PDB file of C-alpha atoms and ligand atoms in Angstrom:
ATOM      1  CA  UNK B 112      -4.263  22.182  -6.956  1.00  0.00           C
ATOM      2  CA  UNK B 113      -3.364  18.680  -6.326  1.00  0.00           C
ATOM      3  CA  UNK B 114      -5.984  16.017  -6.380  1.00  0.00           C
ATOM      4  CA  UNK B 115      -8.170  15.956  -3.445  1.00  0.00           C
ATOM      5  CA  UNK B 116      -7.878  12.444  -1.462  1.00  0.00           C
ATOM      6  CA  UNK B 117      -9.856  11.700   1.381  1.00  0.00           C
ATOM      7  CA  UNK B 118      -9.204   9.258   3.348  1.00  0.00           C
ATOM      8  CA  UNK B 119     -11.293   7.293   6.223  1.00  0.00           C
ATOM      9  CA  UNK B 120      -9.892   4.284   8.017  1.00  0.00           C
ATOM     10  CA  UNK B 121     -11.731   2.631  11.369  1.00  0.00           C
ATOM     11  CA  UNK B 122     -12.250  -0.415  12.751  1.00  0.00           C
ATOM     12  CA  UNK B 123     -15.237  -2.974  11.333  1.00  0.00           C
ATOM     13  CA  UNK B 124     -18.842  -1.995  10.784  1.00  0.00           C
ATOM     14  CA  UNK B 125     -17.785   1.720  12.199  1.00  0.00           C
ATOM     15  CA  UNK B 126     -19.544   3.217   9.333  1.00  0.00           C
ATOM     16  CA  UNK B 127     -16.742   4.370   6.897  1.00  0.00           C
ATOM     17  CA  UNK B 128     -18.021   3.013   4.496  1.00  0.00           C
ATOM     18  CA  UNK B 129     -21.383   4.424   3.951  1.00  0.00           C
ATOM     19  CA  UNK B 130     -19.668   8.069   5.292  1.00  0.00           C
ATOM     20  CA  UNK B 131     -17.099   7.570   2.795  1.00  0.00           C
ATOM     21  CA  UNK B 132     -19.433   6.303   0.198  1.00  0.00           C
ATOM     22  CA  UNK B 133     -21.842   9.862   1.428  1.00  0.00           C
ATOM     23  CA  UNK B 134     -18.684  12.184   1.096  1.00  0.00           C
ATOM     24  CA  UNK B 135     -17.651  10.941  -2.594  1.00  0.00           C
ATOM     25  CA  UNK B 136     -21.442  11.403  -3.615  1.00  0.00           C
ATOM     26  CA  UNK B 137     -21.176  15.227  -1.739  1.00  0.00           C
ATOM     27  CA  UNK B 138     -17.748  16.531  -3.680  1.00  0.00           C
ATOM     28  CA  UNK B 139     -18.586  14.263  -6.897  1.00  0.00           C
ATOM     29  CA  UNK B 140     -15.079  12.369  -6.420  1.00  0.00           C
ATOM     30  CA  UNK B 141     -14.514   8.753  -7.181  1.00  0.00           C
ATOM     31  CA  UNK B 142     -15.398   5.864  -4.295  1.00  0.00           C
ATOM     32  CA  UNK B 143     -12.970   2.982  -3.345  1.00  0.00           C
ATOM     33  CA  UNK B 144     -13.360   0.556  -0.520  1.00  0.00           C
ATOM     34  CA  UNK B 145      -9.874  -0.818   0.063  1.00  0.00           C
ATOM     35  CA  UNK B 146     -11.362  -3.668   1.945  1.00  0.00           C
ATOM     36  CA  UNK B 147     -12.950  -4.811  -0.776  1.00  0.00           C
ATOM     37  CA  UNK B 148      -9.618  -6.034  -2.323  1.00  0.00           C
ATOM     38  CA  UNK B 149      -8.845  -7.875   0.301  1.00  0.00           C
ATOM     39  CA  UNK B 150     -11.812  -9.977   0.329  1.00  0.00           C
ATOM     40  CA  UNK B 151     -11.905 -10.064  -2.922  1.00  0.00           C
ATOM     41  CA  UNK B 152      -8.366 -11.955  -2.070  1.00  0.00           C
ATOM     42  CA  UNK B 153      -9.677 -13.845   0.071  1.00  0.00           C
ATOM     43  CA  UNK B 154     -12.633 -15.320  -2.456  1.00  0.00           C
ATOM     44  CA  UNK B 155      -9.510 -16.071  -4.254  1.00  0.00           C
ATOM     45  CA  UNK B 156      -7.773 -18.252  -1.963  1.00  0.00           C
ATOM     46  CA  UNK B 157     -10.858 -20.096  -1.064  1.00  0.00           C
ATOM     47  CA  UNK B 158     -12.058 -20.968  -4.625  1.00  0.00           C
ATOM     48  CA  UNK B 159      -8.140 -21.946  -5.266  1.00  0.00           C
ATOM     49  CA  UNK B 160      -8.599 -24.114  -2.211  1.00  0.00           C
ATOM     50  CA  UNK B 161      -5.647 -22.219  -1.106  1.00  0.00           C
ATOM     51  CA  UNK B 162      -4.418 -21.751   2.652  1.00  0.00           C
ATOM     52  CA  UNK B 163      -5.286 -18.242   4.168  1.00  0.00           C
ATOM     53  CA  UNK B 164      -2.620 -18.898   6.415  1.00  0.00           C
ATOM     54  CA  UNK B 165      -0.203 -19.291   3.361  1.00  0.00           C
ATOM     55  CA  UNK B 166       2.136 -15.986   2.090  1.00  0.00           C
ATOM     56  CA  UNK B 167       2.643 -17.408  -1.499  1.00  0.00           C
ATOM     57  CA  UNK B 168      -1.204 -19.057  -1.302  1.00  0.00           C
ATOM     58  CA  UNK B 169      -2.035 -15.451  -1.011  1.00  0.00           C
ATOM     59  CA  UNK B 170       0.017 -13.447  -2.864  1.00  0.00           C
ATOM     60  CA  UNK B 171      -0.988 -15.644  -6.253  1.00  0.00           C
ATOM     61  CA  UNK B 172      -4.435 -14.957  -5.507  1.00  0.00           C
ATOM     62  CA  UNK B 173      -3.919 -10.713  -4.698  1.00  0.00           C
ATOM     63  CA  UNK B 174      -1.961 -11.001  -8.072  1.00  0.00           C
ATOM     64  CA  UNK B 175      -5.002 -12.217  -9.833  1.00  0.00           C
ATOM     65  CA  UNK B 176      -7.962 -10.089  -8.700  1.00  0.00           C
ATOM     66  CA  UNK B 177     -10.416  -7.645 -10.720  1.00  0.00           C
ATOM     67  CA  UNK B 178     -10.996  -5.109  -8.546  1.00  0.00           C
ATOM     68  CA  UNK B 179     -14.024  -4.538 -10.766  1.00  0.00           C
ATOM     69  CA  UNK B 180     -15.821  -7.258  -9.027  1.00  0.00           C
ATOM     70  CA  UNK B 181     -15.967  -5.387  -6.174  1.00  0.00           C
ATOM     71  CA  UNK B 182     -19.880  -5.462  -6.194  1.00  0.00           C
ATOM     72  CA  UNK B 183     -19.845  -9.462  -5.734  1.00  0.00           C
ATOM     73  CA  UNK B 184     -22.028 -10.353  -3.203  1.00  0.00           C
ATOM     74  CA  UNK B 185     -20.103 -13.167  -1.697  1.00  0.00           C
ATOM     75  CA  UNK B 186     -17.541 -10.563  -0.785  1.00  0.00           C
ATOM     76  CA  UNK B 187     -19.509  -9.429   2.186  1.00  0.00           C
ATOM     77  CA  UNK B 188     -20.218 -12.467   4.261  1.00  0.00           C
ATOM     78  CA  UNK B 189     -18.614 -13.199   7.815  1.00  0.00           C
ATOM     79  CA  UNK B 190     -16.147 -15.496   6.069  1.00  0.00           C
ATOM     80  CA  UNK B 191     -14.517 -13.789   3.593  1.00  0.00           C
ATOM     81  CA  UNK B 192     -14.580 -10.858   5.991  1.00  0.00           C
ATOM     82  CA  UNK B 193     -12.934 -12.809   8.820  1.00  0.00           C
ATOM     83  CA  UNK B 194     -10.395 -14.767   5.795  1.00  0.00           C
ATOM     84  CA  UNK B 195      -9.595 -11.151   4.271  1.00  0.00           C
ATOM     85  CA  UNK B 196      -7.981  -9.942   7.192  1.00  0.00           C
ATOM     86  CA  UNK B 197      -5.945 -13.075   7.612  1.00  0.00           C
ATOM     87  CA  UNK B 198      -4.136 -12.742   3.961  1.00  0.00           C
ATOM     88  CA  UNK B 199      -4.307  -8.818   4.793  1.00  0.00           C
ATOM     89  CA  UNK B 200      -1.233  -9.316   7.231  1.00  0.00           C
ATOM     90  CA  UNK B 201       0.833 -10.292   4.881  1.00  0.00           C
ATOM     91  CA  UNK B 202       3.701  -7.788   2.880  1.00  0.00           C
ATOM     92  CA  UNK B 203       3.595  -9.225  -0.143  1.00  0.00           C
ATOM     93  CA  UNK B 204      -0.090  -8.888  -0.124  1.00  0.00           C
ATOM     94  CA  UNK B 205      -0.526  -5.361   1.095  1.00  0.00           C
ATOM     95  CA  UNK B 206       2.360  -4.724  -1.262  1.00  0.00           C
ATOM     96  CA  UNK B 207       0.717  -6.032  -4.503  1.00  0.00           C
ATOM     97  CA  UNK B 208      -2.715  -3.479  -3.778  1.00  0.00           C
ATOM     98  CA  UNK B 209      -0.356  -0.616  -3.287  1.00  0.00           C
ATOM     99  CA  UNK B 210      -0.306   0.630  -6.694  1.00  0.00           C
ATOM    100  CA  UNK B 211      -3.631   0.516  -7.532  1.00  0.00           C
ATOM    101  CA  UNK B 212      -4.994   2.284  -4.011  1.00  0.00           C
ATOM    102  CA  UNK B 213      -2.174   5.144  -5.265  1.00  0.00           C
ATOM    103  CA  UNK B 214      -3.428   5.240  -8.794  1.00  0.00           C
ATOM    104  CA  UNK B 215      -6.828   5.177  -7.336  1.00  0.00           C
ATOM    105  CA  UNK B 216      -5.999   8.355  -5.014  1.00  0.00           C
ATOM    106  CA  UNK B 217      -4.920  10.065  -8.383  1.00  0.00           C
ATOM    107  CA  UNK B 218      -8.297   9.883 -10.192  1.00  0.00           C
ATOM    108  CA  UNK B 219      -9.634  13.534 -10.684  1.00  0.00           C
ATOM    109  CA  UNK B 220     -11.213  15.567  -9.443  1.00  0.00           C
ATOM    110  CA  UNK B 221     -10.619  13.318  -6.415  1.00  0.00           C
ATOM    111  CA  UNK B 222     -10.798  10.303  -4.258  1.00  0.00           C
ATOM    112  CA  UNK B 223     -12.182   8.678  -1.198  1.00  0.00           C
ATOM    113  CA  UNK B 224     -10.800   6.089  -0.018  1.00  0.00           C
ATOM    114  CA  UNK B 225     -11.591   3.947   3.300  1.00  0.00           C
ATOM    115  CA  UNK B 226      -9.946   1.280   5.056  1.00  0.00           C
ATOM    116  CA  UNK B 227      -7.506   0.665   8.240  1.00  0.00           C
ATOM    117  CA  UNK B 228      -3.979   2.023   6.566  1.00  0.00           C
ATOM    118  CA  UNK B 229      -4.934   4.644   3.810  1.00  0.00           C
ATOM    119  CA  UNK B 230      -3.639   8.100   6.174  1.00  0.00           C
ATOM    120  CA  UNK B 231      -1.299   6.046   7.009  1.00  0.00           C
ATOM    121  CA  UNK B 232       0.407   4.373   4.357  1.00  0.00           C
ATOM    122  CA  UNK B 233      -1.762   4.625   1.278  1.00  0.00           C
ATOM    123  CA  UNK B 234      -2.700   8.080   0.945  1.00  0.00           C
ATOM    124  CA  UNK B 235       0.131   9.620   4.203  1.00  0.00           C
ATOM    125  CA  UNK B 236      -0.333  13.223   1.862  1.00  0.00           C
ATOM    126  CA  UNK B 237      -4.273  13.179   1.860  1.00  0.00           C
ATOM    127  CA  UNK B 238      -5.694  16.471   2.871  1.00  0.00           C
ATOM    128  CA  UNK B 239      -8.012  15.257   4.902  1.00  0.00           C
ATOM    129  CA  UNK B 240      -7.952  11.960   6.880  1.00  0.00           C
ATOM    130  CA  UNK B 241     -10.782  10.604   9.095  1.00  0.00           C
ATOM    131  CA  UNK B 242     -10.696   7.586  11.914  1.00  0.00           C
ATOM    132  CA  UNK B 243     -13.855   6.209  12.664  1.00  0.00           C
ATOM    133  CA  UNK B 244     -14.547   3.928  15.702  1.00  0.00           C
ATOM    134  CA  UNK B 245     -17.677   2.985  17.588  1.00  0.00           C
ATOM    135  CA  UNK B 246     -18.253   0.759  20.742  1.00  0.00           C
ATOM    136  CA  UNK B 247     -17.803  -2.855  19.979  1.00  0.00           C
ATOM    137  CA  UNK B 248     -21.721  -3.514  20.774  1.00  0.00           C
ATOM    138  CA  UNK B 249     -23.281  -1.180  18.582  1.00  0.00           C
ATOM    139  CA  UNK B 250     -20.519  -2.423  15.496  1.00  0.00           C
ATOM    140  CA  UNK B 251     -21.982  -5.652  16.279  1.00  0.00           C
ATOM    141  CA  UNK B 252     -25.156  -4.689  16.016  1.00  0.00           C
ATOM    142  CA  UNK B 253     -24.838  -3.545  12.946  1.00  0.00           C
ATOM    143  CA  UNK B 254     -22.553  -6.038  11.196  1.00  0.00           C
ATOM    144  CA  UNK B 255     -25.466  -8.448  12.345  1.00  0.00           C
ATOM    145  CA  UNK B 256     -28.314  -6.274  10.592  1.00  0.00           C
ATOM    146  CA  UNK B 257     -26.426  -6.223   7.298  1.00  0.00           C
ATOM    147  CA  UNK B 258     -25.253  -9.546   7.278  1.00  0.00           C
ATOM    148  CA  UNK B 259     -28.547 -10.553   7.870  1.00  0.00           C
ATOM    149  CA  UNK B 260     -29.843  -8.719   4.537  1.00  0.00           C
ATOM    150  CA  UNK B 261     -27.140 -11.364   3.804  1.00  0.00           C
ATOM    151  CA  UNK B 262     -29.146 -14.263   4.705  1.00  0.00           C
ATOM    152  CA  UNK B 263     -26.247 -14.800   7.191  1.00  0.00           C
ATOM    153  CA  UNK B 264     -27.937 -16.624  10.192  1.00  0.00           C
ATOM    154  CA  UNK B 265     -25.312 -15.757  12.746  1.00  0.00           C
ATOM    155  CA  UNK B 266     -25.871 -14.576  16.277  1.00  0.00           C
ATOM    156  CA  UNK B 267     -25.162 -11.104  17.780  1.00  0.00           C
ATOM    157  CA  UNK B 268     -22.684 -12.555  20.685  1.00  0.00           C
ATOM    158  CA  UNK B 269     -20.901 -14.357  17.891  1.00  0.00           C
ATOM    159  CA  UNK B 270     -20.465 -11.598  15.569  1.00  0.00           C
ATOM    160  CA  UNK B 271     -19.230  -9.609  18.541  1.00  0.00           C
ATOM    161  CA  UNK B 272     -16.034 -12.145  19.019  1.00  0.00           C
ATOM    162  CA  UNK B 273     -15.715 -12.106  15.409  1.00  0.00           C
ATOM    163  CA  UNK B 274     -15.276  -8.099  15.214  1.00  0.00           C
ATOM    164  CA  UNK B 275     -13.368  -8.236  18.188  1.00  0.00           C
ATOM    165  CA  UNK B 276     -11.205 -10.978  17.013  1.00  0.00           C
ATOM    166  CA  UNK B 277     -10.703  -9.012  14.004  1.00  0.00           C
ATOM    167  CA  UNK B 278     -10.188  -5.845  15.557  1.00  0.00           C
ATOM    168  CA  UNK B 279      -7.210  -7.703  17.404  1.00  0.00           C
ATOM    169  CA  UNK B 280      -5.469  -9.427  14.231  1.00  0.00           C
ATOM    170  CA  UNK B 281      -6.241  -5.882  12.246  1.00  0.00           C
ATOM    171  CA  UNK B 282      -4.543  -3.325  14.921  1.00  0.00           C
ATOM    172  CA  UNK B 283      -1.568  -5.710  15.920  1.00  0.00           C
ATOM    173  CA  UNK B 284      -0.247  -7.192  12.327  1.00  0.00           C
ATOM    174  CA  UNK B 285       3.271  -5.799  11.830  1.00  0.00           C
ATOM    175  CA  UNK B 286       2.883  -3.668   8.564  1.00  0.00           C
ATOM    176  CA  UNK B 287       0.456  -1.660   8.231  1.00  0.00           C
ATOM    177  CA  UNK B 288      -2.047  -2.138  11.428  1.00  0.00           C
ATOM    178  CA  UNK B 289      -4.378   0.158  11.571  1.00  0.00           C
ATOM    179  CA  UNK B 290      -3.971   3.058  13.747  1.00  0.00           C
ATOM    180  CA  UNK B 291      -5.231   6.343  13.352  1.00  0.00           C
ATOM    181  CA  UNK B 292      -2.794   8.901  11.418  1.00  0.00           C
ATOM    182  CA  UNK B 293      -1.207  11.238  13.475  1.00  0.00           C
ATOM    183  CA  UNK B 294      -3.145  14.001  11.843  1.00  0.00           C
ATOM    184  CA  UNK B 295      -6.783  12.397  11.699  1.00  0.00           C
ATOM    185  CA  UNK B 296      -9.676  13.683  12.858  1.00  0.00           C
ATOM    186  CA  UNK B 297     -11.219  10.996  15.431  1.00  0.00           C
ATOM    187  CA  UNK B 298     -14.967  10.827  14.861  1.00  0.00           C
ATOM    188  CA  UNK B 299     -17.231   8.236  17.320  1.00  0.00           C
ATOM    189  CA  UNK B 300     -20.163   7.246  15.790  1.00  0.00           C
ATOM    190  CA  UNK B 301     -21.790   4.671  18.732  1.00  0.00           C
ATOM    191  CA  UNK B 302     -24.718   7.287  19.243  1.00  0.00           C
ATOM    192  CA  UNK B 303     -25.312   8.709  15.796  1.00  0.00           C
ATOM    193  CA  UNK B 304     -27.590   7.381  12.594  1.00  0.00           C
ATOM    194  CA  UNK B 305     -26.053   7.623   9.342  1.00  0.00           C
ATOM    195  CA  UNK B 306     -27.017  11.027   8.520  1.00  0.00           C
ATOM    196  CA  UNK B 307     -25.428  12.917  11.797  1.00  0.00           C
ATOM    197  CA  UNK B 308     -22.123  10.360  11.049  1.00  0.00           C
ATOM    198  CA  UNK B 309     -22.268  11.870   7.411  1.00  0.00           C
ATOM    199  CA  UNK B 310     -22.413  15.704   8.984  1.00  0.00           C
ATOM    200  CA  UNK B 311     -20.051  14.938  11.522  1.00  0.00           C
ATOM    201  CA  UNK B 312     -17.645  13.927   8.888  1.00  0.00           C
ATOM    202  CA  UNK B 313     -18.079  16.649   6.419  1.00  0.00           C
ATOM    203  CA  UNK B 314     -17.429  18.723   8.893  1.00  0.00           C
ATOM    204  CA  UNK B 315     -13.976  17.666  10.182  1.00  0.00           C
ATOM    205  CA  UNK B 316     -13.549  16.807   6.323  1.00  0.00           C
ATOM    206  CA  UNK B 317     -14.120  20.764   5.675  1.00  0.00           C
ATOM    207  CA  UNK B 318     -12.166  21.586   8.350  1.00  0.00           C
ATOM    208  CA  UNK B 319      -9.434  20.022   7.119  1.00  0.00           C
ATOM    209  CA  UNK B 320     -10.056  20.517   3.438  1.00  0.00           C
ATOM    210  CA  UNK B 321      -9.236  24.365   4.507  1.00  0.00           C
ATOM    211  CA  UNK B 322      -6.506  24.117   6.492  1.00  0.00           C
ATOM    212  CA  UNK B 323      -5.066  20.714   5.199  1.00  0.00           C
ATOM    213  CA  UNK B 324      -3.315  18.412   7.774  1.00  0.00           C
ATOM    214  CA  UNK B 325       0.515  18.746   8.397  1.00  0.00           C
ATOM    215  CA  UNK B 326       2.032  15.193   8.121  1.00  0.00           C
TER     216      UNK B 326
HETATM  217  O1  LIG U  22     -13.190  -3.268   5.696  1.00  0.00           O
HETATM  218  P1  LIG U  22     -13.251  -4.509   5.754  1.00  0.00           P
HETATM  219  O2  LIG U  22     -13.889  -5.103   7.068  1.00  0.00           O
HETATM  220  O3  LIG U  22     -13.936  -5.033   3.985  1.00  0.00           O
HETATM  221  O4  LIG U  22     -11.875  -5.118   5.320  1.00  0.00           O
HETATM  222  C1  LIG U  22     -11.993  -6.599   5.292  1.00  0.00           C
HETATM  223  C2  LIG U  22     -10.642  -6.704   6.004  1.00  0.00           C
HETATM  224  O5  LIG U  22      -9.374  -6.295   4.909  1.00  0.00           O
HETATM  225  C3  LIG U  22      -9.848  -5.979   7.362  1.00  0.00           C
HETATM  226  O6  LIG U  22     -10.378  -6.927   8.132  1.00  0.00           O
HETATM  227  C4  LIG U  22      -8.407  -5.945   7.262  1.00  0.00           C
HETATM  228  C5  LIG U  22      -8.462  -5.857   5.363  1.00  0.00           C
HETATM  229  N1  LIG U  22      -8.310  -4.617   5.295  1.00  0.00           N
HETATM  230  C6  LIG U  22      -6.562  -3.972   5.276  1.00  0.00           C
HETATM  231  O7  LIG U  22      -5.776  -4.695   5.926  1.00  0.00           O
HETATM  232  N2  LIG U  22      -6.209  -2.734   4.570  1.00  0.00           N
HETATM  233  C7  LIG U  22      -7.533  -2.008   4.321  1.00  0.00           C
HETATM  234  N3  LIG U  22      -7.172  -0.859   3.527  1.00  0.00           N
HETATM  235  C8  LIG U  22      -9.032  -2.230   4.050  1.00  0.00           C
HETATM  236  C9  LIG U  22      -9.204  -3.406   4.667  1.00  0.00           C
END
């Protein structure tokens, strides 16, 4: 049987990362947080004092990233999240990160990848696709709690405004915009805690794996 790929796309702070990690644990698959790749590009641009709105500065950083540095806590800041959204609009940056993601998807026995364009562009043949979302106020609360744990004292309204701006940029870009694949199952986690969100995601994935989505 072909390598199994589970694509978990969705909005910022929707819970997609936690869900993806738990799905990977459940199935014994590898997990890739593709957003961390764009965040590493953003950190590279920032450290090189480059311009995040300049495609060649962003491309230079994309060609130099080391995906094994994805656990660097510096990439989790709100500032790097915003810069990641900016550098990710550039087609050359996206192209530079594509092969790494596709090679990751081929890792046996399977891979769970979360991001914005996994079900649409990176792995259109994924056997299971989820698109995770939640109400913006709920996502802002979650991100506020997460950032607080990193020592970031930003207010909740400021975080809500940033999330809205980021969603708009991610959904409006010309190349690989954030959107549900036609064959993705939609999951709204607004009223769900982590356990309930995981259970709902698992049920959707199991349904897809027994009758895979068609292009
Ligand atoms: O999921 P995240 O918040 O770590 O992602 C940071 C940014 O990276 C996001 O705002 C847009 C970009 N991104 C992307 O363009 N495509 C992906 N597959 C994942 C993230």
